[in-house]
Coordinates of C-alpha atoms and ligand atoms in Angstrom, one line a residue:
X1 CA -6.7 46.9 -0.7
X2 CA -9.2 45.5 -3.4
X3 CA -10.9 42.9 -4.3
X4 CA -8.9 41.9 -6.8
X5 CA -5.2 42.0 -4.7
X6 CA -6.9 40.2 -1.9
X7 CA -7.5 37.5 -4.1
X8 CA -4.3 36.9 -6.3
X9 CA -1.3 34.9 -4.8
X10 CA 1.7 37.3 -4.3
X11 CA 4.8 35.0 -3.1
X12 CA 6.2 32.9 -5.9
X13 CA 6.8 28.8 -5.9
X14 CA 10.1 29.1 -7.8
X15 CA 11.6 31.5 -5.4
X16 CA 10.1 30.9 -2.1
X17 CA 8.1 27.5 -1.7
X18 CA 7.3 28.0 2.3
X19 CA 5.7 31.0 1.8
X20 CA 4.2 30.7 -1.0
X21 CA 2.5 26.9 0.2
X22 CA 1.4 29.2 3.3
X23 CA -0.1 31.7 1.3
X24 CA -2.3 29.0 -1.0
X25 CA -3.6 27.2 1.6
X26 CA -4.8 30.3 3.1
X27 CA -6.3 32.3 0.1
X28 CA -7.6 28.9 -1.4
X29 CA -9.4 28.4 1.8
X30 CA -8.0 25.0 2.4
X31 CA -6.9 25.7 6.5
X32 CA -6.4 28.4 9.1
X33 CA -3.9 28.7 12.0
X34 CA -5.5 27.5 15.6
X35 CA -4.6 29.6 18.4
X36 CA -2.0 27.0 19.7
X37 CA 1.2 26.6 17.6
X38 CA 1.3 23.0 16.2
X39 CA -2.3 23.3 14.8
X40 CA -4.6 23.8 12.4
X41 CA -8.3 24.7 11.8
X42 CA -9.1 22.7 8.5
X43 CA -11.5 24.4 6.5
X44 CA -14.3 22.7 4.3
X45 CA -12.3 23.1 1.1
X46 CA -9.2 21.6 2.9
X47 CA -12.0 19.0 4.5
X48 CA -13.2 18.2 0.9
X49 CA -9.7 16.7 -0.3
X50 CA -9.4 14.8 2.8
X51 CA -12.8 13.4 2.3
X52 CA -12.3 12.3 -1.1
X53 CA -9.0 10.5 -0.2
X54 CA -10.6 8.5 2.2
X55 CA -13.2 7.9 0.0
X56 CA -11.1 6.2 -2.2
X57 CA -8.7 4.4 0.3
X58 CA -11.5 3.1 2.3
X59 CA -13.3 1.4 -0.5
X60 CA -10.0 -0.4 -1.3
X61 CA -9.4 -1.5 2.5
X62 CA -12.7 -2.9 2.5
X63 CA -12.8 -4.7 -0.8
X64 CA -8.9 -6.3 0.2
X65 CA -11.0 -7.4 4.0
X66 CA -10.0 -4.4 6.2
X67 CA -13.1 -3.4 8.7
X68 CA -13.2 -0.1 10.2
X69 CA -12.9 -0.2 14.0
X70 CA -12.5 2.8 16.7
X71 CA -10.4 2.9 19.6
X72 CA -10.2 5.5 22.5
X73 CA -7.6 8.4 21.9
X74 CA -6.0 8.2 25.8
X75 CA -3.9 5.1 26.1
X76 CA -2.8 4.3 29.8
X77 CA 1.1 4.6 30.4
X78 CA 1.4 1.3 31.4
X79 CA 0.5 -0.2 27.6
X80 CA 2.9 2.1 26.2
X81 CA 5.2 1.0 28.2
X82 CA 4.5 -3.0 27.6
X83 CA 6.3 -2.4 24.0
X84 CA 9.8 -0.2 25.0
X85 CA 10.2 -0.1 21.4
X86 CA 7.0 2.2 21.0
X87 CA 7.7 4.5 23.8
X88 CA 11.4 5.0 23.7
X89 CA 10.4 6.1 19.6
X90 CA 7.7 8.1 20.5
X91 CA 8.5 9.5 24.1
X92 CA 9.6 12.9 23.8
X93 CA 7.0 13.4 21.9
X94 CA 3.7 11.7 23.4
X95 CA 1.4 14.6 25.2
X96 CA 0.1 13.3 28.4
X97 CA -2.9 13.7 29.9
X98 CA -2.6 14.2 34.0
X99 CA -5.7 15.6 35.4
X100 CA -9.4 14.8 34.9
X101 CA -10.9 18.0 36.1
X102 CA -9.7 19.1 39.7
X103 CA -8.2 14.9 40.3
X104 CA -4.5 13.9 39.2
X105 CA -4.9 10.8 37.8
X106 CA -3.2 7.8 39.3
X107 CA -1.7 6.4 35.6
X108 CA -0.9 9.5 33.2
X109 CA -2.7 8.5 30.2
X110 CA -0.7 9.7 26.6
X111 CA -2.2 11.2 23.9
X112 CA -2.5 8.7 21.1
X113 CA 1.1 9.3 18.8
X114 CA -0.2 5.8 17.3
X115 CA -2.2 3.0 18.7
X116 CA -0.7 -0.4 17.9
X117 CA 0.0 -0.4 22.3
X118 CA -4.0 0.1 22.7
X119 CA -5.2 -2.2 19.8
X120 CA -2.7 -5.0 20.0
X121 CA -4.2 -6.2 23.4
X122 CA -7.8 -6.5 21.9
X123 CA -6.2 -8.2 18.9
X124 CA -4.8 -10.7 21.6
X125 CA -8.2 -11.2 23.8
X126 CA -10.2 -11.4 20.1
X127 CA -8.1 -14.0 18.0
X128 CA -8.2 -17.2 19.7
X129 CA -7.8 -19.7 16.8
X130 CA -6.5 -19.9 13.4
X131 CA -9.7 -19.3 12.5
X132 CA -10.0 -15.7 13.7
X133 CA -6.8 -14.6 11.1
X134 CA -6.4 -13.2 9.7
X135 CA -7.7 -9.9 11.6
X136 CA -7.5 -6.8 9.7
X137 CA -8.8 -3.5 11.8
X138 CA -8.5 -0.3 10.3
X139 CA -9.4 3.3 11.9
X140 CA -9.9 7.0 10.8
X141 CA -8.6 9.1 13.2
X142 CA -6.4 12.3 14.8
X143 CA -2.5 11.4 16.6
X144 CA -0.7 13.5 18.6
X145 CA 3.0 14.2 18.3
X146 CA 4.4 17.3 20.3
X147 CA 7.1 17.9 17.6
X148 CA 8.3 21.6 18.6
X149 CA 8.8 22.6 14.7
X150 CA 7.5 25.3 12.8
X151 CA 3.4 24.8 11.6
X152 CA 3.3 24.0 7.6
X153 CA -0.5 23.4 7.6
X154 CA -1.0 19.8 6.0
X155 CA 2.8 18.9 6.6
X156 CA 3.9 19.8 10.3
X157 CA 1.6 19.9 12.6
X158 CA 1.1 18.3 16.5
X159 CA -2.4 16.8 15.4
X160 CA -2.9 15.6 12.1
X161 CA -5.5 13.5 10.3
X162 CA -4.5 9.8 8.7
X163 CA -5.9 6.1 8.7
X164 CA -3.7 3.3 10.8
X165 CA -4.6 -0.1 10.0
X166 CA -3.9 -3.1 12.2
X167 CA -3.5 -6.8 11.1
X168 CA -3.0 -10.1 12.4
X169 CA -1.8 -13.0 10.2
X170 CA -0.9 -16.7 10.8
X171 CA 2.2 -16.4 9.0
X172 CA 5.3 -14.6 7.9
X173 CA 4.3 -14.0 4.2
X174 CA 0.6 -13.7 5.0
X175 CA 2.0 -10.4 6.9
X176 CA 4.4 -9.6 4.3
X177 CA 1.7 -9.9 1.5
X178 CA -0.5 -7.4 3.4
X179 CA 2.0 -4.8 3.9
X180 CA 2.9 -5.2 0.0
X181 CA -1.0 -4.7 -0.6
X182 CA -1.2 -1.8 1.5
X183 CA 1.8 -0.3 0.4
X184 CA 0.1 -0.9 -3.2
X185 CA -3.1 0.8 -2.3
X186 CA -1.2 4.1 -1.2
X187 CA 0.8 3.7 -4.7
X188 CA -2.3 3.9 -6.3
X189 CA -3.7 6.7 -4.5
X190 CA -0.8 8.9 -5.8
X191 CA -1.2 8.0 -9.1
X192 CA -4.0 7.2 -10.1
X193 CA -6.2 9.7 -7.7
X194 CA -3.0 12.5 -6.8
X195 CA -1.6 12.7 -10.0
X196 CA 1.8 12.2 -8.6
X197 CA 4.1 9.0 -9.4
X198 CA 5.9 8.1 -6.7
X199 CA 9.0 5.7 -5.8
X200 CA 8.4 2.8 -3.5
X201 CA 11.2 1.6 -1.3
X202 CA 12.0 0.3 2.3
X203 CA 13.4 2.6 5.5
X204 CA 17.0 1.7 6.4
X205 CA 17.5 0.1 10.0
X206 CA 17.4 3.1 11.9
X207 CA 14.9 5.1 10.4
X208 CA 12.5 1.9 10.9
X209 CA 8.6 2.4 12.8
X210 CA 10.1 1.5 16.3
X211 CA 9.8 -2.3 17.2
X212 CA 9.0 -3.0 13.2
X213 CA 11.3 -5.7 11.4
X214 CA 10.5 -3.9 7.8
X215 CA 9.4 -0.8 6.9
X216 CA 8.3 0.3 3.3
X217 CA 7.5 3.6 2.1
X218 CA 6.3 5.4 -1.1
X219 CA 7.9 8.8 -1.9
X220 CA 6.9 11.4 -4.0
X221 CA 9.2 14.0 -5.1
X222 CA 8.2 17.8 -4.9
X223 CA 8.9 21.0 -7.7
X224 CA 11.3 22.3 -5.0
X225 CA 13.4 19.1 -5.1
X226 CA 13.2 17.7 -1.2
X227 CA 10.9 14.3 -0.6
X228 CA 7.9 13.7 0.5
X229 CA 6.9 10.7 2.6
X230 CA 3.9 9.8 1.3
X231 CA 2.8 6.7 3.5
X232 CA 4.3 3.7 5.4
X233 CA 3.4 -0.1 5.5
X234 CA 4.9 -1.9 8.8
X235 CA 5.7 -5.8 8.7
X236 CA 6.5 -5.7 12.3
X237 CA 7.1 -9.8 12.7
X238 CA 6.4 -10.9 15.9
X239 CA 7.5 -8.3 18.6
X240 CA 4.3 -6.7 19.1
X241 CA 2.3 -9.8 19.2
X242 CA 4.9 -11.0 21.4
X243 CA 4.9 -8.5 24.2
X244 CA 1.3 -8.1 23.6
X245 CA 0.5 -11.6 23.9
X246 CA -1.4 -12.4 20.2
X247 CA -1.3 -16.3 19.9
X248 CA -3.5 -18.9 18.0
X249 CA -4.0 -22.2 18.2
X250 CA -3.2 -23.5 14.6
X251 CA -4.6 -27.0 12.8
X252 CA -2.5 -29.4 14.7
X253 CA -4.1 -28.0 18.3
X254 CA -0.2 -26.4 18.9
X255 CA 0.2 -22.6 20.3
X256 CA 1.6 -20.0 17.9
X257 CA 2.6 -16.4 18.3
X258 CA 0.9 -14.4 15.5
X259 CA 2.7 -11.7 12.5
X260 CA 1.2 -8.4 12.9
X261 CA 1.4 -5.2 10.1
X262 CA 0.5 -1.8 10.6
X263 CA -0.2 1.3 7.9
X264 CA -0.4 4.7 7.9
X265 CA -1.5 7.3 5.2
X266 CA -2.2 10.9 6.9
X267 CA -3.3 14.7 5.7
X268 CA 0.3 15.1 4.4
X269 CA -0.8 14.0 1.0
X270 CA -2.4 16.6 1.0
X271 CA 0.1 19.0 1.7
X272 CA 2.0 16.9 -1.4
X273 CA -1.1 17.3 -3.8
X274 CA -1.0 21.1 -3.0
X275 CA 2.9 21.7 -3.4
X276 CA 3.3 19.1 -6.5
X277 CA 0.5 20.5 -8.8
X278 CA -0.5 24.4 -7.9
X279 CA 1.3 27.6 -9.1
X280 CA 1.5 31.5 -8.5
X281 CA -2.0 31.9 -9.4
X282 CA -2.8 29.6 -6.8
X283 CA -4.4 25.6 -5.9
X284 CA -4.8 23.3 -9.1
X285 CA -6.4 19.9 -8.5
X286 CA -7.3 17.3 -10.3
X287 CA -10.4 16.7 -11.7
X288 CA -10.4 13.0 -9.4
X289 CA -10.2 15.3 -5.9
X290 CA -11.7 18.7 -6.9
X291 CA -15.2 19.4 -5.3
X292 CA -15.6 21.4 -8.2
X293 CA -14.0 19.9 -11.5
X294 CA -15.7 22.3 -14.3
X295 CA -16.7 26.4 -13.2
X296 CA -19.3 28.0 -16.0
X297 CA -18.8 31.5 -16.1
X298 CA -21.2 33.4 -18.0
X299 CA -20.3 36.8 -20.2
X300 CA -23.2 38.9 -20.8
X301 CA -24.3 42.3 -21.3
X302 CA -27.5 43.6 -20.2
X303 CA -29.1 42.5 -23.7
X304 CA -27.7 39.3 -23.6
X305 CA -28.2 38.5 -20.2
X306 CA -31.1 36.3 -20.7
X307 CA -30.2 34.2 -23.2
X308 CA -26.4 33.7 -22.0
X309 CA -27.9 32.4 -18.4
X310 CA -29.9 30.5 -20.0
X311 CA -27.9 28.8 -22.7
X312 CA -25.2 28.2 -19.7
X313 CA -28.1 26.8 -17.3
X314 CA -28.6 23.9 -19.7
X315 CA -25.4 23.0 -19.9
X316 CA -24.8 23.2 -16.5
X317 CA -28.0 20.9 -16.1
X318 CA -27.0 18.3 -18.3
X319 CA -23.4 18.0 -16.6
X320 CA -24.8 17.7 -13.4
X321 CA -27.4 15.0 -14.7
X322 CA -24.0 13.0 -16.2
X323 CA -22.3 13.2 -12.7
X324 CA -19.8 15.6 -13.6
X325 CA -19.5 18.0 -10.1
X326 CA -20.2 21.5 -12.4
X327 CA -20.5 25.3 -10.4
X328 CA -22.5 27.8 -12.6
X329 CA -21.3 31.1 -11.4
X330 CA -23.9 33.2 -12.1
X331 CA -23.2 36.1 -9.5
X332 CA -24.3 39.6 -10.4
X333 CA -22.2 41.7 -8.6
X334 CA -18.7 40.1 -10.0
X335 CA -17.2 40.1 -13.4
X336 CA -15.8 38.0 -15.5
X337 CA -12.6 38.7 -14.6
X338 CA -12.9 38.3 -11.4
X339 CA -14.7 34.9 -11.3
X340 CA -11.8 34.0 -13.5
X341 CA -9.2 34.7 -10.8
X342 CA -11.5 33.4 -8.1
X343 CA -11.7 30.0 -9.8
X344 CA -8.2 29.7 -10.6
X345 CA -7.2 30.0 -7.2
X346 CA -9.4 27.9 -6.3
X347 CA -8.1 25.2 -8.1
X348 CA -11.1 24.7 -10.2
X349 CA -10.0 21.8 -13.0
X350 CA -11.7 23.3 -16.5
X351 CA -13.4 26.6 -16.9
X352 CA -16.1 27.1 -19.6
X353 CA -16.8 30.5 -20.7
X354 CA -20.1 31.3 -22.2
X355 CA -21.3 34.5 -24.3
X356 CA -23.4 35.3 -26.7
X357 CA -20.8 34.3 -29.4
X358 CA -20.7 31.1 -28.0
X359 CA -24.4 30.8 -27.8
X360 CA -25.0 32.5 -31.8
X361 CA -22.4 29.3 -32.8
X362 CA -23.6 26.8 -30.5
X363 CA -20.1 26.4 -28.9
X364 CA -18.7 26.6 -25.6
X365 CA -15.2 27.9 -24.5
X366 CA -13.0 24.8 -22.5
X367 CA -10.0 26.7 -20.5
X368 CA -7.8 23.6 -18.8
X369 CA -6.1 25.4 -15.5
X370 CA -2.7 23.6 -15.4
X371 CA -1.9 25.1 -18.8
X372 CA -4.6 27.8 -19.7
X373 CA -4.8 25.8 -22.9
X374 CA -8.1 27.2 -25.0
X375 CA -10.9 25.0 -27.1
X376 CA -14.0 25.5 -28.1
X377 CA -15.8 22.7 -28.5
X378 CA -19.3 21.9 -29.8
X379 CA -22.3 22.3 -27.6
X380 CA -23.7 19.4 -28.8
X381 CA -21.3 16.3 -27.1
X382 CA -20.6 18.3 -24.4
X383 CA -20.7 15.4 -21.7
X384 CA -18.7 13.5 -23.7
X385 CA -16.2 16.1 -24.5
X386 CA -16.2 17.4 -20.6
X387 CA -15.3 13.8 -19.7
X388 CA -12.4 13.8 -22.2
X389 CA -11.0 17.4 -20.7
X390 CA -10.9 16.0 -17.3
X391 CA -8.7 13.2 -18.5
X392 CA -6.7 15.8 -20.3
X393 CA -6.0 17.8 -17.5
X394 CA -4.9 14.9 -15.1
X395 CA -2.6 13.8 -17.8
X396 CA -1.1 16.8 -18.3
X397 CA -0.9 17.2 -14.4
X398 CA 0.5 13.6 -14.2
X399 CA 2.8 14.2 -16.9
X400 CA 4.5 17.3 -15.3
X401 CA 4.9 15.4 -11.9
X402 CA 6.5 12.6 -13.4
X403 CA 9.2 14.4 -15.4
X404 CA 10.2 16.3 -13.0
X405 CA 10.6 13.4 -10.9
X406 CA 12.5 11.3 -13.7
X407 CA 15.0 14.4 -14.2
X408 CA 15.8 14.4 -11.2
X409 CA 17.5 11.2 -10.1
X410 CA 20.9 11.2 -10.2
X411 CA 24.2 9.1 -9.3
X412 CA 27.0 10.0 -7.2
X413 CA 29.9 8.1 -6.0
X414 CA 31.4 10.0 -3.6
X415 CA 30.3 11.9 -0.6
X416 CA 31.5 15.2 -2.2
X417 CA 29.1 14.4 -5.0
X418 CA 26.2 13.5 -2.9
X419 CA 26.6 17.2 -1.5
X420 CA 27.5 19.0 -4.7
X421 CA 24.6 17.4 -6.4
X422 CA 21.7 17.8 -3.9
X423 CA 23.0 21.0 -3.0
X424 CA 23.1 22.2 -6.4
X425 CA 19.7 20.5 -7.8
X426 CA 18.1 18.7 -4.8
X427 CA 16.2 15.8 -5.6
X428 CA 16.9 12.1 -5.5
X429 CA 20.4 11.1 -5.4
X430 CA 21.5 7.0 -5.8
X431 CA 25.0 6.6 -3.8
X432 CA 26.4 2.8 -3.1
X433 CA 25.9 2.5 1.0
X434 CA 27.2 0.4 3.9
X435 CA 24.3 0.5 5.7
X436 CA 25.8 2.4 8.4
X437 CA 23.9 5.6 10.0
X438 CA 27.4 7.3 10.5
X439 CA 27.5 7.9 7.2
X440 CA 24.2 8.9 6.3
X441 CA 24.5 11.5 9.3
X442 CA 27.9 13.1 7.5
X443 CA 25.5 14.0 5.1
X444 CA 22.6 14.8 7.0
X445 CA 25.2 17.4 9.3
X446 CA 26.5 19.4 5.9
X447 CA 23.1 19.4 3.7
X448 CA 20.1 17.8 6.0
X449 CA 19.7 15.2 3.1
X450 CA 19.1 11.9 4.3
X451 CA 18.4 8.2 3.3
X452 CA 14.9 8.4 2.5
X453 CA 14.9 4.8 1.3
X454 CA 16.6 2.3 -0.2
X455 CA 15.4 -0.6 -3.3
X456 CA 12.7 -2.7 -2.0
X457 CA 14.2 -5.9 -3.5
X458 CA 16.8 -7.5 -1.5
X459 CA 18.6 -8.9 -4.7
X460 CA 19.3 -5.8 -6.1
X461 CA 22.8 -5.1 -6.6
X462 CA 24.3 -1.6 -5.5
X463 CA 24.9 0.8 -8.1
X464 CA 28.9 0.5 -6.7
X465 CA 31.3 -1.6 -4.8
X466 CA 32.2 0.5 -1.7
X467 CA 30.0 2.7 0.1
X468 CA 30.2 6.1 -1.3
X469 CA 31.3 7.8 2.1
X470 CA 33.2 5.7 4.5
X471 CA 34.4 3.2 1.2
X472 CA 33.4 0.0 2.5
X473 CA 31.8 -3.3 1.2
X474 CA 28.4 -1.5 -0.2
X475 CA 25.0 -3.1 1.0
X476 CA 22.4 -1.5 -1.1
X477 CA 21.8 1.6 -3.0
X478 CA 20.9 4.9 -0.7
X479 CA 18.5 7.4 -2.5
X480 CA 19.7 10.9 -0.6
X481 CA 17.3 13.6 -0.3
X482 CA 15.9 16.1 1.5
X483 CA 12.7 15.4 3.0
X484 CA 9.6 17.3 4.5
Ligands
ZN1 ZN1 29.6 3.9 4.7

């Protein structure tokens, strides 16, 4: 096999998504498979994009008064066990630690799946007053869930990477107002850093984080048509500070049980930046995440060797002196052609190609890799013209995300509609709904399209009377979809 077929992406994202996702993340160099099933070696290309989201999410927790904290990963059975919402959600799925070297332990201790059981008791011992709320904690970190499915690296997998934030608040709205905020913040980390609009809704009753009283969730719709859940914002009222014990004494000197949130964003955004923006010649990223958001790749021939380098060495210079993350490829032993491919899959945002044409005219070559759309530009406000190419490119990437997620929200009335329509085109479907899980699992048995949320204002009519499967009194609108 050569070079060149070793390189180029063979499956195709129209025809088969899974392995065609598979084969991107490999080739791109974004994650390999770990010996164990369930896992995932992430690679530094794959660490880059997780680095830069949590760049960007954790300066926004920590201008909006979130601190970073770090709590062990075992929690002991027994506070798992002091909230039986927690554990009866995550139980068949919590790994469990049962020896310490040759010694069974005398209390299992689980694998964190989440740690509001390990923080909320610290929140409880640290907030004594009303002065101590609100308490906002936030940590980086790895959970555990044993789910026995199939490894989509980024997607499903038993360890994966996200941020949980814990909060503590004197009141009802002062928790509501901080899951709103976070719920915000991951908003704006689709679109403004992902290049992906999303919808924002809540979780019906039974597909609520176990023990929370609201949950609210953004969505972001991929090529293939099934949803992704982008990140969750709890408002979990007062159980957990309940069983957990999380009281203040307010102003008047009187004992008061305290509102607690809890958020979530994890690596599966960027298993949604992958599938929403990349294409059969491989990753494309925007300019916002990409470690490398221009490539220079030089065209000489022995003759004009000299003066091509070092034409393209200034440039590359003087991008690099404006902040703008630029890669001059100036490898011997690979062509043109192949640097091409290389940087495509890659994901690379703008190419500039530079011969001795381009050095005779004082030009440069701009190639945008959503499109392959081709300026030339003059060498002389390159900075400035750079800078506007990397806005280009998101837009355009922002652009194709959003239609295809505005064309595909439809309306159905009827559960045979609901079927026929997401089984023919997938994507969002709005259906008038009781409320009731029996009738989102009629669905969910014939298509595996579920509620994935429903409007976030409580006001909002339904888009019909009577429920479009059983035909009762309808509560909200259901968006149907399939989901990742
Ligand atoms: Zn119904």
């Amino acid at each position: 096999m050569s070079g060149e077929q070793e390189l180029g992406i063979t499956e195709s994202k129209e025809h088969n998504p899974g392995d065609w996702y598979a084969e991107v993340v490999q080739k791109a160099k974004l994650a390999d498979y770990a010996p164990m099933g369930g896992f995932i070696v992430t690679r530094p290309r794959g660490y880059a994009l997780w680095a830069a989201i949590k760049d960007n999410l954790d300066g926004w927790f920590k201008e909006t008064g979130a601190q970073n904290a770090y709590f062990p990963m075992f929690i002991p059975e027994g506070y798992l066990e002091r909230e039986k919402d927690i554990v009866e959600g995550f139980d068949p799925e919590v790994a469990w630690v049962t020896h310490g070297g040759y010694d069974e332990l005398e209390e299992r201790l689980a694998v964190r799946p989440t740690s509001e059981s390990i923080i909320a008791p610290f929140m409880a011992k640290w907030v004594r007053s009303y002065r101590d709320l609100p308490l906002r904690l936030n940590q980086w970190n790895s959970v555990v869930r044993w789910e026995a499915t199939e490894t989509k690296p980024f997607f499903r997998t038993k360890e994966f990477l996200w941020q949980e934030g814990h909060t503590a608040h004197a009141s009802e709205s002062g928790a509501w107002e901080e899951m709103t905020l976070r719920l915000d913040q991951y908003q704006r980390l689709y679109e403004d850093v992902l290049a992906i609009p999303v919808l924002r809704g809540r979780k019906p009753e039974h597909d609520k984080f176990p023990g929370a009283d609201t949950t609210t969730t953004v969505e972001a719709l991929m090529p293939d048509g099934k949803t992704v859940q982008g990140g969750t914002s709890h408002y979990l009222g007062q159980s957990f500070a309940d069983a957990f014990d999380i009281s203040f004494v307010d102003e008047d000197e009187d004992e008061r049980i305290a509102h607690t949130t809890s958020w979530g964003l994890s690596w599966r955004s960027i298993g949604a930046l992958i599938m929403t923006h990349s294409d059969d010649q491989g990753l494309v990223l925007p300019p916002t995440v990409a470690q490398e958001q221009v490539v220079i790749v030089p065209i000489w021939q022995e003759d004009t060797k000299e003066t091509v380098l070092q034409y393209a060495s200034e440039i590359a210079a003087e991008l690099q002196d404006a902040g703008i993350r630029v890669k001059l490829d100036d490898r011997d032993e690979r062509n043109p052609g192949f640097k091409f491919n290389e940087w495509e899959l890659k994901g690379v945002p703008v190419r500039l190609e530079i011969g001795p044409n381009e050095v005779d005219d004082e030009e440069v070559t701009v190639v945008h890799r959503p499109d392959g759309e081709t300026i030339t530009d003059d060498r002389g406000d390159i900075v400035e013209s750079l800078r506007d190419h990397l806005d280009e490119v998101y837009a355009k990437l922002y652009a194709a995300a959003e239609e295809n997620l505005e064309e595909n929200i439809r309306e159905a009335s009827s559960r045979n509609e609901i079927l026929g329509t997401i089984g023919q085109h997938g994507g969002y479907v709005k259906a008038p709904w009781c409320g009731d899980e029996a009738c989102e699992t009629e669905v969910k048995e014939q298509i595996h399209a579920e509620v994935v949320m429903v409007p976030f204002d409580e006001d909002e009519e339904p888009i019909g009377e009577t429920c479009a499967v059983c035909g009762d009194e309808a509560e909200t609108t259901a968006y149907f979809a399939k989901s990742y």
